[in-house]
Short mmCIF file of C-alpha atoms and ligand atoms in Angstrom, two decimals:
data_model
loop_
_atom_site.label_atom_id
_atom_site.label_comp_id
_atom_site.label_asym_id
_atom_site.label_seq_id
_atom_site.Cartn_x
_atom_site.Cartn_y
_atom_site.Cartn_z
CA MET A 1 -9.62 30.33 9.52
CA SER A 2 -8.04 27.83 7.09
CA ARG A 3 -8.69 24.16 7.37
CA LEU A 4 -5.98 21.74 7.29
CA ILE A 5 -5.67 18.75 4.88
CA VAL A 6 -3.19 16.21 5.85
CA VAL A 7 -2.24 13.86 3.14
CA SER A 8 -0.20 10.62 4.04
CA ASN A 9 0.22 7.09 2.47
CA ARG A 10 -1.49 5.49 5.49
CA VAL A 11 -4.06 7.16 7.58
CA ASN A 12 -3.94 6.23 11.33
CA PRO A 13 -5.91 8.24 13.63
CA PRO A 14 -6.23 7.68 17.39
CA GLY A 15 -9.30 5.32 18.08
CA GLY A 16 -8.93 4.08 14.72
CA LYS A 17 -7.03 0.72 15.14
CA GLY A 18 -6.83 0.50 19.00
CA GLU A 19 -5.42 3.34 20.85
CA GLU A 20 -2.22 1.30 21.73
CA SER A 21 -1.10 1.34 18.16
CA VAL A 22 -1.02 4.82 17.66
CA GLY A 23 2.33 7.01 18.05
CA GLY A 24 2.90 10.64 18.97
CA LEU A 25 2.81 11.76 15.31
CA ALA A 26 -0.64 10.44 14.72
CA MET A 27 -1.87 11.99 17.75
CA ALA A 28 -0.21 15.21 16.94
CA LEU A 29 -1.79 15.34 13.59
CA ALA A 30 -5.10 14.31 14.82
CA ALA A 31 -5.05 17.23 17.32
CA ALA A 32 -4.18 19.82 14.54
CA LEU A 33 -6.95 18.20 12.36
CA ARG A 34 -9.58 18.69 15.22
CA GLU A 35 -8.21 22.30 15.99
CA TYR A 36 -8.47 23.31 12.18
CA SER A 37 -11.67 21.13 11.35
CA GLY A 38 -9.50 19.41 8.87
CA ILE A 39 -9.40 16.04 6.87
CA TRP A 40 -6.79 13.31 6.92
CA PHE A 41 -6.61 11.92 3.30
CA GLY A 42 -4.59 8.56 2.35
CA TRP A 43 -4.73 5.08 1.26
CA SER A 44 -7.12 2.61 3.09
CA GLY A 45 -4.74 -0.10 3.26
CA ARG A 46 -7.04 -2.23 0.99
CA THR A 47 -6.59 -3.22 -2.55
CA THR A 48 -9.62 -3.80 -4.84
CA PRO A 49 -9.41 -5.57 -8.47
CA MET A 50 -9.92 -2.17 -10.22
CA PHE A 51 -9.28 1.37 -9.07
CA THR A 52 -12.45 3.05 -8.73
CA GLY A 53 -11.70 6.43 -6.89
CA GLN A 54 -14.48 5.83 -4.28
CA LEU A 55 -13.93 7.87 -1.11
CA ALA A 56 -14.84 6.27 2.02
CA MET A 57 -15.43 9.20 4.67
CA ARG A 58 -15.83 8.63 8.42
CA ARG A 59 -15.21 10.35 11.56
CA VAL A 60 -12.80 8.87 13.96
CA GLU A 61 -12.58 10.88 17.60
CA GLY A 62 -13.32 14.07 16.10
CA VAL A 63 -11.26 13.72 12.81
CA THR A 64 -12.84 13.43 9.41
CA VAL A 65 -10.78 10.46 7.60
CA ALA A 66 -11.02 9.99 3.92
CA THR A 67 -9.45 6.95 2.32
CA VAL A 68 -9.50 5.40 -1.04
CA ASP A 69 -8.64 1.86 -2.26
CA LEU A 70 -5.91 0.89 -4.50
CA GLU A 71 -5.36 -1.85 -7.17
CA GLN A 72 -2.93 -4.73 -6.66
CA SER A 73 -0.66 -3.29 -9.34
CA ASP A 74 -0.61 0.15 -7.56
CA TYR A 75 0.33 -1.72 -4.41
CA ASP A 76 3.25 -3.42 -6.22
CA GLU A 77 4.54 -0.64 -8.05
CA TYR A 78 3.98 2.24 -5.97
CA TYR A 79 3.97 1.11 -2.28
CA ASN A 80 6.29 -2.00 -2.48
CA GLY A 81 7.93 -0.81 -5.65
CA TYR A 82 8.93 2.83 -5.99
CA ALA A 83 8.30 3.74 -2.45
CA ASN A 84 9.98 0.86 -0.72
CA LYS A 85 12.16 -0.81 -3.30
CA THR A 86 13.49 2.40 -4.82
CA LEU A 87 13.41 5.65 -2.65
CA TRP A 88 13.60 4.04 0.63
CA PRO A 89 16.95 2.04 0.09
CA LEU A 90 18.41 4.99 -1.92
CA PHE A 91 17.43 7.81 0.62
CA HIS A 92 18.98 5.33 3.09
CA TYR A 93 22.23 5.22 1.25
CA ARG A 94 21.54 1.39 0.08
CA VAL A 95 22.32 1.68 -3.66
CA ASP A 96 23.09 -1.83 -3.38
CA LEU A 97 19.31 -2.67 -2.50
CA THR A 98 17.80 0.09 -4.76
CA ALA A 99 15.47 -1.11 -7.50
CA TYR A 100 15.71 0.76 -10.73
CA ASP A 101 12.79 -0.42 -12.42
CA ARG A 102 10.41 1.96 -14.73
CA THR A 103 7.27 0.17 -14.25
CA PHE A 104 7.65 1.28 -10.48
CA ASP A 105 8.28 4.82 -11.33
CA GLU A 106 5.09 4.55 -13.61
CA GLY A 107 3.09 3.04 -10.74
CA TYR A 108 4.26 5.82 -8.57
CA GLN A 109 3.26 8.64 -10.83
CA ARG A 110 -0.05 6.90 -11.60
CA VAL A 111 -1.04 6.50 -7.85
CA ASN A 112 -0.02 10.06 -7.00
CA ARG A 113 -2.38 11.11 -9.99
CA ARG A 114 -5.19 8.91 -8.55
CA PHE A 115 -4.73 10.30 -5.01
CA ALA A 116 -4.95 13.83 -6.23
CA GLU A 117 -7.88 13.20 -8.46
CA THR A 118 -9.62 11.57 -5.65
CA LEU A 119 -8.73 14.35 -3.10
CA ARG A 120 -9.49 17.33 -5.55
CA PRO A 121 -13.44 17.64 -4.98
CA LEU A 122 -12.80 17.75 -1.17
CA ILE A 123 -10.31 20.96 -1.39
CA GLU A 124 -11.90 24.33 -0.62
CA PRO A 125 -10.02 27.62 -1.67
CA ASP A 126 -8.39 28.52 1.67
CA ASP A 127 -7.34 24.83 2.88
CA LEU A 128 -3.77 24.74 3.79
CA ILE A 129 -2.59 21.13 2.38
CA TRP A 130 0.16 19.23 4.31
CA VAL A 131 1.52 16.08 2.28
CA HIS A 132 3.87 13.53 4.02
CA ASP A 133 6.79 11.49 3.09
CA TYR A 134 8.49 9.96 0.02
CA HIS A 135 5.53 8.15 -1.15
CA LEU A 136 3.88 11.39 -2.22
CA ILE A 137 6.49 13.50 -3.64
CA PRO A 138 4.47 14.21 -6.87
CA MET A 139 1.27 15.19 -5.04
CA ALA A 140 1.42 19.01 -5.35
CA ARG A 141 2.40 18.79 -8.93
CA GLU A 142 -0.74 16.66 -9.70
CA LEU A 143 -2.80 18.90 -7.65
CA ARG A 144 -1.66 21.83 -9.61
CA ARG A 145 -2.43 20.28 -12.80
CA LEU A 146 -5.93 20.00 -11.50
CA GLY A 147 -6.15 23.78 -10.78
CA VAL A 148 -5.26 23.77 -7.15
CA LYS A 149 -3.86 27.16 -6.24
CA ASN A 150 -3.68 26.53 -2.19
CA ARG A 151 -0.64 26.47 -0.11
CA ILE A 152 0.77 23.16 -0.10
CA GLY A 153 3.74 21.95 2.29
CA PHE A 154 5.54 18.68 2.05
CA PHE A 155 7.69 17.00 4.88
CA LEU A 156 10.18 14.49 4.22
CA HIS A 157 10.44 12.20 7.19
CA ILE A 158 13.38 10.23 6.10
CA PRO A 159 16.89 11.43 5.14
CA TRP A 160 17.58 13.61 1.93
CA PRO A 161 20.48 11.78 0.37
CA ALA A 162 23.99 13.29 -0.69
CA HIS A 163 24.08 14.69 -4.26
CA GLN A 164 26.09 11.68 -5.71
CA LEU A 165 23.52 9.15 -4.51
CA MET A 166 20.36 10.98 -5.78
CA VAL A 167 21.87 11.22 -9.32
CA THR A 168 22.01 7.45 -9.39
CA LEU A 169 18.21 7.55 -9.94
CA PRO A 170 17.21 7.80 -13.55
CA SER A 171 14.50 10.17 -13.06
CA HIS A 172 16.20 12.39 -10.61
CA LYS A 173 15.41 15.62 -12.00
CA ALA A 174 11.80 15.11 -12.53
CA LEU A 175 11.50 14.06 -8.98
CA VAL A 176 13.31 16.94 -7.63
CA GLU A 177 11.39 19.39 -10.04
CA ALA A 178 7.96 18.01 -8.67
CA LEU A 179 9.10 19.31 -5.25
CA PHE A 180 9.01 22.92 -6.71
CA ASP A 181 5.17 22.69 -6.98
CA TYR A 182 4.96 23.00 -3.15
CA ASP A 183 5.35 26.50 -1.25
CA LEU A 184 7.14 24.98 1.60
CA VAL A 185 9.41 21.67 1.57
CA GLY A 186 10.73 20.74 5.27
CA PHE A 187 13.31 18.13 6.20
CA GLN A 188 14.40 16.62 9.60
CA THR A 189 17.49 18.54 10.05
CA PRO A 190 19.52 21.43 8.55
CA GLU A 191 22.16 18.76 6.91
CA TYR A 192 19.27 17.37 4.75
CA VAL A 193 18.26 20.98 3.84
CA THR A 194 21.81 21.47 2.58
CA ALA A 195 21.89 18.29 0.81
CA PHE A 196 19.04 19.25 -1.21
CA GLN A 197 20.38 22.75 -1.90
CA GLU A 198 23.69 21.22 -3.09
CA TYR A 199 21.84 19.15 -5.46
CA VAL A 200 19.59 21.73 -6.87
CA ALA A 201 22.55 23.97 -7.28
CA ALA A 202 24.64 21.28 -8.92
CA GLU A 203 21.94 19.66 -11.19
CA ALA A 204 19.44 22.18 -11.84
CA GLY A 205 21.52 25.41 -11.94
CA GLY A 206 19.47 26.55 -8.90
CA GLU A 207 20.08 29.49 -6.79
CA ILE A 208 19.98 29.58 -2.93
CA LEU A 209 18.24 32.93 -1.93
CA ALA A 210 17.90 34.43 1.60
CA GLU A 211 16.31 32.49 4.42
CA ASP A 212 16.63 28.99 2.58
CA ARG A 213 14.41 29.98 -0.28
CA VAL A 214 15.46 28.00 -3.34
CA LYS A 215 15.00 28.98 -7.03
CA ALA A 216 14.95 26.48 -9.82
CA PHE A 217 13.01 25.18 -12.69
CA GLY A 218 11.45 28.75 -12.88
CA ARG A 219 10.00 28.60 -9.61
CA THR A 220 11.02 29.38 -5.92
CA VAL A 221 10.13 27.08 -3.01
CA GLN A 222 10.88 27.71 0.90
CA THR A 223 12.92 25.07 2.50
CA GLY A 224 13.60 24.57 6.21
CA ALA A 225 14.57 22.16 8.75
CA PHE A 226 11.55 21.15 11.22
CA PRO A 227 12.87 18.21 13.48
CA ILE A 228 10.03 15.99 14.51
CA GLY A 229 9.79 15.19 18.23
CA VAL A 230 7.70 13.00 20.43
CA ASP A 231 4.87 13.56 22.86
CA ALA A 232 7.13 13.91 25.86
CA GLN A 233 4.10 14.49 28.30
CA ASP A 234 2.19 11.56 27.07
CA PHE A 235 5.14 9.39 27.43
CA ALA A 236 5.63 10.56 31.20
CA GLU A 237 2.04 9.73 31.77
CA MET A 238 2.21 6.25 30.21
CA VAL A 239 5.35 5.36 32.24
CA ALA A 240 2.94 5.81 35.28
CA SER A 241 0.53 3.43 33.68
CA GLU A 242 -0.56 0.26 35.25
CA ARG A 243 0.57 -1.60 32.20
CA ALA A 244 3.89 0.12 31.98
CA ALA A 245 4.45 -0.47 35.68
CA LYS A 246 3.83 -4.37 35.12
CA THR A 247 6.23 -4.38 32.42
CA TYR A 248 8.86 -2.67 34.43
CA ASP A 249 8.31 -4.94 37.50
CA ARG A 250 8.59 -7.93 35.07
CA MET A 251 11.81 -6.89 33.39
CA ALA A 252 13.33 -5.75 36.90
CA ALA A 253 12.49 -9.20 38.29
CA HIS A 254 14.25 -10.65 35.43
CA THR A 255 17.47 -8.64 35.57
CA VAL A 256 17.88 -8.64 39.39
CA PHE A 257 21.72 -8.69 39.20
CA ARG A 258 21.83 -7.59 35.84
CA LYS A 259 21.46 -4.38 33.74
CA LEU A 260 19.18 -4.32 31.03
CA ILE A 261 20.08 -2.94 27.26
CA ILE A 262 17.29 -2.17 25.28
CA GLY A 263 16.86 -1.69 21.33
CA VAL A 264 13.36 -1.07 19.72
CA ASP A 265 13.29 -0.73 15.98
CA ARG A 266 11.04 -1.97 13.23
CA LEU A 267 12.86 -4.72 11.42
CA ASP A 268 14.60 -2.73 9.00
CA TYR A 269 18.14 -2.53 7.36
CA SER A 270 18.40 1.14 7.87
CA LYS A 271 18.25 0.45 11.59
CA GLY A 272 21.65 -1.22 11.92
CA LEU A 273 20.42 -4.38 13.90
CA GLU A 274 22.99 -6.61 12.71
CA GLU A 275 25.87 -4.23 13.43
CA ARG A 276 24.30 -3.61 16.78
CA PHE A 277 24.54 -7.40 17.53
CA LEU A 278 27.95 -7.41 16.25
CA GLY A 279 29.06 -4.44 18.77
CA PHE A 280 27.18 -6.23 21.60
CA GLU A 281 29.11 -9.30 20.61
CA ARG A 282 32.54 -7.31 20.75
CA PHE A 283 31.45 -6.02 24.03
CA LEU A 284 30.76 -9.42 25.56
CA ALA A 285 34.09 -10.74 24.23
CA ASP A 286 36.12 -7.65 25.56
CA ASN A 287 34.65 -7.48 29.06
CA PRO A 288 34.46 -10.95 30.73
CA ASP A 289 34.13 -9.14 34.06
CA LEU A 290 30.75 -7.08 33.08
CA ARG A 291 29.47 -9.80 30.58
CA ARG A 292 27.23 -11.69 33.00
CA GLN A 293 25.91 -8.50 34.47
CA VAL A 294 23.92 -7.63 31.30
CA LEU A 295 20.97 -8.77 29.15
CA MET A 296 20.30 -7.25 25.94
CA VAL A 297 16.53 -7.17 24.66
CA GLN A 298 15.87 -6.24 21.14
CA VAL A 299 12.22 -5.66 20.10
CA ALA A 300 11.96 -5.73 16.37
CA PRO A 301 8.39 -6.12 14.94
CA VAL A 302 8.58 -7.30 11.36
CA SER A 303 7.64 -4.80 8.67
CA ARG A 304 7.28 -4.72 4.84
CA GLU A 305 7.26 -8.44 4.80
CA SER A 306 6.45 -8.67 1.32
CA VAL A 307 9.67 -7.14 0.44
CA SER A 308 12.35 -9.86 -0.03
CA SER A 309 15.37 -7.85 1.60
CA TYR A 310 13.18 -7.59 4.67
CA GLN A 311 12.65 -11.32 4.77
CA GLU A 312 16.41 -11.76 4.53
CA ILE A 313 17.27 -9.41 7.55
CA ARG A 314 15.30 -11.69 9.94
CA GLY A 315 16.84 -14.94 8.94
CA ARG A 316 20.36 -13.17 9.31
CA LEU A 317 19.65 -11.61 12.76
CA ASP A 318 18.40 -15.31 13.99
CA ALA A 319 21.77 -16.77 12.84
CA LEU A 320 23.74 -13.95 14.65
CA SER A 321 21.93 -14.05 17.69
CA GLY A 322 22.16 -17.74 17.83
CA ARG A 323 25.84 -17.47 17.46
CA ILE A 324 25.98 -14.85 20.15
CA ASN A 325 24.13 -16.93 22.65
CA GLY A 326 25.85 -19.93 21.68
CA GLU A 327 29.11 -18.39 22.40
CA HIS A 328 28.35 -16.76 25.68
CA ALA A 329 25.26 -18.31 27.07
CA ASP A 330 25.42 -20.02 30.60
CA LEU A 331 23.20 -22.47 32.24
CA ASP A 332 20.93 -19.65 33.53
CA TRP A 333 21.59 -16.99 31.33
CA ASN A 334 21.29 -15.85 27.75
CA PRO A 335 22.95 -12.45 27.02
CA LEU A 336 20.68 -11.67 23.84
CA ARG A 337 16.93 -11.82 23.28
CA CYS A 338 15.48 -10.61 19.90
CA VAL A 339 11.62 -10.49 20.03
CA ASN A 340 9.82 -9.80 16.61
CA ARG A 341 6.63 -8.98 18.13
CA ASN A 342 4.74 -5.78 18.36
CA TYR A 343 4.12 -4.53 21.94
CA ARG A 344 1.83 -1.66 23.37
CA ARG A 345 3.27 1.82 23.57
CA ASP A 346 2.81 1.58 27.46
CA GLU A 347 4.43 -1.61 27.65
CA LEU A 348 7.39 -0.08 25.58
CA ALA A 349 7.26 2.77 28.05
CA GLY A 350 7.72 0.37 30.99
CA LEU A 351 10.43 -1.13 29.02
CA TYR A 352 12.37 1.87 28.55
CA ARG A 353 12.17 2.81 32.09
CA ALA A 354 13.61 -0.59 32.92
CA ALA A 355 16.72 -0.36 30.89
CA LYS A 356 19.90 1.11 31.87
CA VAL A 357 21.11 1.69 28.44
CA GLY A 358 19.04 2.55 25.19
CA LEU A 359 21.02 1.38 22.13
CA VAL A 360 19.72 3.40 19.21
CA THR A 361 22.38 2.80 16.49
CA PRO A 362 20.63 3.30 13.01
CA LEU A 363 23.13 3.24 9.78
CA ARG A 364 20.85 6.07 8.48
CA ASP A 365 17.73 7.64 10.02
CA GLY A 366 15.70 10.64 9.12
CA MET A 367 15.22 11.55 13.00
CA ASN A 368 14.61 8.39 15.06
CA LEU A 369 11.79 8.66 17.66
CA VAL A 370 12.84 5.78 19.86
CA ALA A 371 16.02 7.82 21.15
CA LYS A 372 13.63 10.65 22.38
CA GLU A 373 11.03 8.09 23.81
CA TYR A 374 13.78 6.28 25.73
CA VAL A 375 14.62 9.83 27.16
CA ALA A 376 11.23 10.64 27.96
CA ALA A 377 10.70 7.44 29.64
CA GLN A 378 13.61 7.75 32.26
CA ASP A 379 13.57 8.18 35.99
CA PRO A 380 15.09 11.77 36.61
CA LYS A 381 16.82 10.53 39.77
CA ASP A 382 18.26 7.44 38.38
CA PRO A 383 18.25 7.91 34.47
CA GLY A 384 19.66 5.23 31.92
CA VAL A 385 22.24 6.29 29.31
CA LEU A 386 21.27 6.83 25.67
CA ILE A 387 23.91 5.81 23.01
CA LEU A 388 23.11 7.01 19.57
CA SER A 389 24.36 6.78 16.14
CA ARG A 390 25.84 9.70 14.62
CA PHE A 391 23.55 8.80 11.36
CA ALA A 392 20.44 9.56 13.30
CA GLY A 393 18.94 12.88 12.50
CA SER A 394 18.31 12.82 16.39
CA ALA A 395 22.20 13.10 17.15
CA ASN A 396 21.93 16.91 15.87
CA GLN A 397 19.65 17.72 18.66
CA LEU A 398 20.78 15.31 21.26
CA PRO A 399 24.63 15.71 21.68
CA ALA A 400 24.55 14.68 25.26
CA ALA A 401 24.09 11.24 24.23
CA LEU A 402 27.05 8.81 23.77
CA ILE A 403 27.32 9.30 20.01
CA VAL A 404 28.78 6.31 18.19
CA ASN A 405 29.65 5.44 14.68
CA PRO A 406 27.38 2.28 14.26
CA ASN A 407 29.56 0.58 11.74
CA SER A 408 32.29 0.22 14.23
CA PRO A 409 31.88 -2.83 16.95
CA GLU A 410 34.70 -1.29 18.83
CA GLU A 411 32.81 2.03 19.26
CA ILE A 412 29.62 0.22 20.30
CA SER A 413 31.37 -1.99 22.80
CA GLU A 414 33.38 0.87 24.36
CA ALA A 415 30.22 2.88 24.76
CA LEU A 416 28.36 0.08 26.22
CA LYS A 417 30.94 -0.10 28.88
CA ARG A 418 31.04 3.46 29.41
CA ALA A 419 27.30 3.65 29.67
CA LEU A 420 27.11 0.63 32.08
CA THR A 421 29.78 2.09 34.39
CA MET A 422 28.90 5.67 34.27
CA PRO A 423 28.52 7.33 37.64
CA LEU A 424 25.03 8.65 38.61
CA ALA A 425 25.98 12.38 38.45
CA GLU A 426 27.13 12.08 34.91
CA ARG A 427 24.10 10.13 34.02
CA ILE A 428 21.72 12.84 35.54
CA GLU A 429 23.86 15.75 33.93
CA ARG A 430 23.57 14.19 30.40
CA TRP A 431 19.81 12.98 30.80
CA ARG A 432 18.82 16.49 31.83
CA ALA A 433 20.45 17.97 28.80
CA LEU A 434 18.68 15.27 26.73
CA PHE A 435 15.20 15.86 28.36
CA SER A 436 15.37 19.65 27.80
CA ASN A 437 15.50 19.03 24.30
CA VAL A 438 12.85 16.17 24.03
CA GLN A 439 10.34 18.08 26.09
CA GLY A 440 11.01 21.61 24.51
CA GLU A 441 11.17 20.39 20.71
CA ASP A 442 8.34 17.88 21.04
CA VAL A 443 5.77 16.78 18.35
CA GLY A 444 3.39 19.72 19.03
CA ALA A 445 6.26 22.26 18.58
CA TRP A 446 7.21 20.39 15.39
CA ARG A 447 3.68 20.54 14.06
CA ASP A 448 2.96 24.33 14.88
CA ALA A 449 6.41 25.15 13.25
CA PHE A 450 5.49 23.65 10.10
CA VAL A 451 1.85 24.62 10.01
CA GLY A 452 2.73 28.23 10.84
CA ALA A 453 5.61 28.41 8.29
CA LEU A 454 2.96 26.97 5.71
CA ALA A 455 0.23 29.42 6.36
CA GLY A 456 2.69 32.27 6.32
CA ASP A 457 3.23 33.32 10.20
CA ASP A 458 0.71 35.83 10.43
CA ARG A 459 -2.17 33.80 9.18
CA PHE A 460 -1.17 31.01 11.54
CA HIS A 461 -1.12 33.31 14.47
CA GLU A 462 -4.34 34.88 13.56
CA ALA A 463 -5.85 31.26 13.37
CA SER A 464 -4.15 30.15 16.66
CA ALA A 465 -5.63 33.22 18.46
CA LEU A 466 -9.13 32.58 16.90
CA ALA A 467 -9.06 28.89 18.07
CA SER A 468 -8.03 29.72 21.58
C1 LIG B 501 10.12 7.13 10.01
C2 LIG B 501 11.68 7.85 9.97
C3 LIG B 501 11.32 9.40 11.81
C4 LIG B 501 8.60 0.29 17.32
N1 LIG B 501 8.49 -0.76 17.86
C5 LIG B 501 7.21 -0.82 18.26
C6 LIG B 501 6.57 0.40 18.29
N2 LIG B 501 7.42 1.21 17.62
C7 LIG B 501 7.47 2.62 17.33
C8 LIG B 501 8.54 3.38 18.20
C9 LIG B 501 8.51 4.70 17.30
C10 LIG B 501 8.28 4.32 15.98
O1 LIG B 501 7.52 3.00 16.12
C11 LIG B 501 9.42 4.27 15.18
O2 LIG B 501 9.83 5.66 14.91
P1 LIG B 501 11.29 5.73 14.14
O3 LIG B 501 11.69 7.20 14.30
O4 LIG B 501 12.31 5.12 15.17
O5 LIG B 501 11.28 5.09 12.85
P2 LIG B 501 10.48 4.99 11.42
O6 LIG B 501 9.37 4.03 11.89
O7 LIG B 501 11.61 4.66 10.45
O8 LIG B 501 9.93 6.26 11.05
C12 LIG B 501 12.10 8.05 11.41
C13 LIG B 501 10.05 9.01 11.87
O9 LIG B 501 9.59 8.57 10.66
C14 LIG B 501 8.96 10.26 12.10
O10 LIG B 501 9.40 11.26 11.38
O11 LIG B 501 11.92 9.61 13.11
O12 LIG B 501 13.63 8.46 10.87
O13 LIG B 501 12.33 6.58 9.20
O14 LIG B 501 7.59 5.36 18.03
O15 LIG B 501 8.07 3.50 19.37
N3 LIG B 501 5.53 0.86 18.59
C15 LIG B 501 4.64 -0.23 19.40
N4 LIG B 501 4.95 -1.51 19.44
C16 LIG B 501 6.29 -2.12 18.78
O16 LIG B 501 6.58 -3.02 19.19
N5 LIG B 501 3.25 0.27 20.03
#
């Protein structure tokens, strides 16, 4: 049976940094790694004065974890630079925030080479290698240079941008060519698969063959959509936990004559927080009768604080929430609360459950797991309503949500009114349709579909049969 090697920028196995900080993705990958006696390889999160390539190996809850430290210039140019100042904004349609800096590109290539060289001695001939996300696009090319012949798959967690955006990147062709060193390239939605294929056809004279195989640069790669899900079962169990119940009670006591609207997002410009606040402000102005019946809570833990565009959002959001509260608050009520703190996952589960509306309005999002977590946490007999941006990958799977354009305060305001006044029967009907998807296409199904496709289905079925 093949082993599985998972490669991602950060390595975060359950039990590693406190159970509560770990999401469904980490749990699902860890479960696969246990089943396949695999290794999880990535950056340690630490920097050293000089890169040494020294591997640190440890076992965490039955998973072998292998990490390597990076140099400060690696961190600046690869992680903060090319990954988070170039690819992240560009792939989220923010050309205005995209840094086109050659040293970032060089740092990105260097770190991918360093990762490949460090990982190389751990690879055995039959291993399946699964590389994650935009930090590591050139990984397969670097591994191939070192003679690795194994099957290597790549999964992109963020959107694949439209052709005209992609070509603004000076080295776009080299970046895309590097994807042809993989055997399988997976995207979140069929829309991103199509965008990738369109780029390859237009810019590299590529050919789209049967079953989404794509030929270009003298090679052929399998592409496909693998929408990621959450661990719905785990979420349902978490809702029943003591901490979730405490958080639920706390929020319920706080909103006795009010309905709670909840938003949960890393503080990131792609999540559309300012536009969401503007939509809520419009709702308050348009609905004087409903106004005092709501409380909006936005949980927005800070992320990527060393990147200036991330520091700036916080200031803008503070100003906006100050303005909204200043305009609409009363002696005993503030309509909007924004907390820049990280909560435990079981606390989030209680918070989702207490909220009558889940407001998920990113401007662009590969998938968006918060939408699915909100659905998974609802009471089937009295579920809340999900309002979801059409630009989240999850909108493709969750059409029973109230779908909005996040750039329109009017659409957000109308959807809020509709959600807050929706009859129980309609809420139940919509929630059932949503939950059926969240439960059916969960994170385990995503992982199995990807690993199955990477292994070539027959080998995968054999491996699963052996494991069971
Ligand atoms: C990328 C893609 C894609 C948030 N606040 C807290 C907290 N969270 C958790 C949520 C959720 C996760 O973080 C965020 O997941 P998203 O999917 O919303 O977004 P990204 O972080 O941007 O992830 C995205 C994803 O990869 C997977 O492929 O869906 O499109 O951008 O699980 O619950 N967790 C805790 N405390 C918080 O305060 N514990």
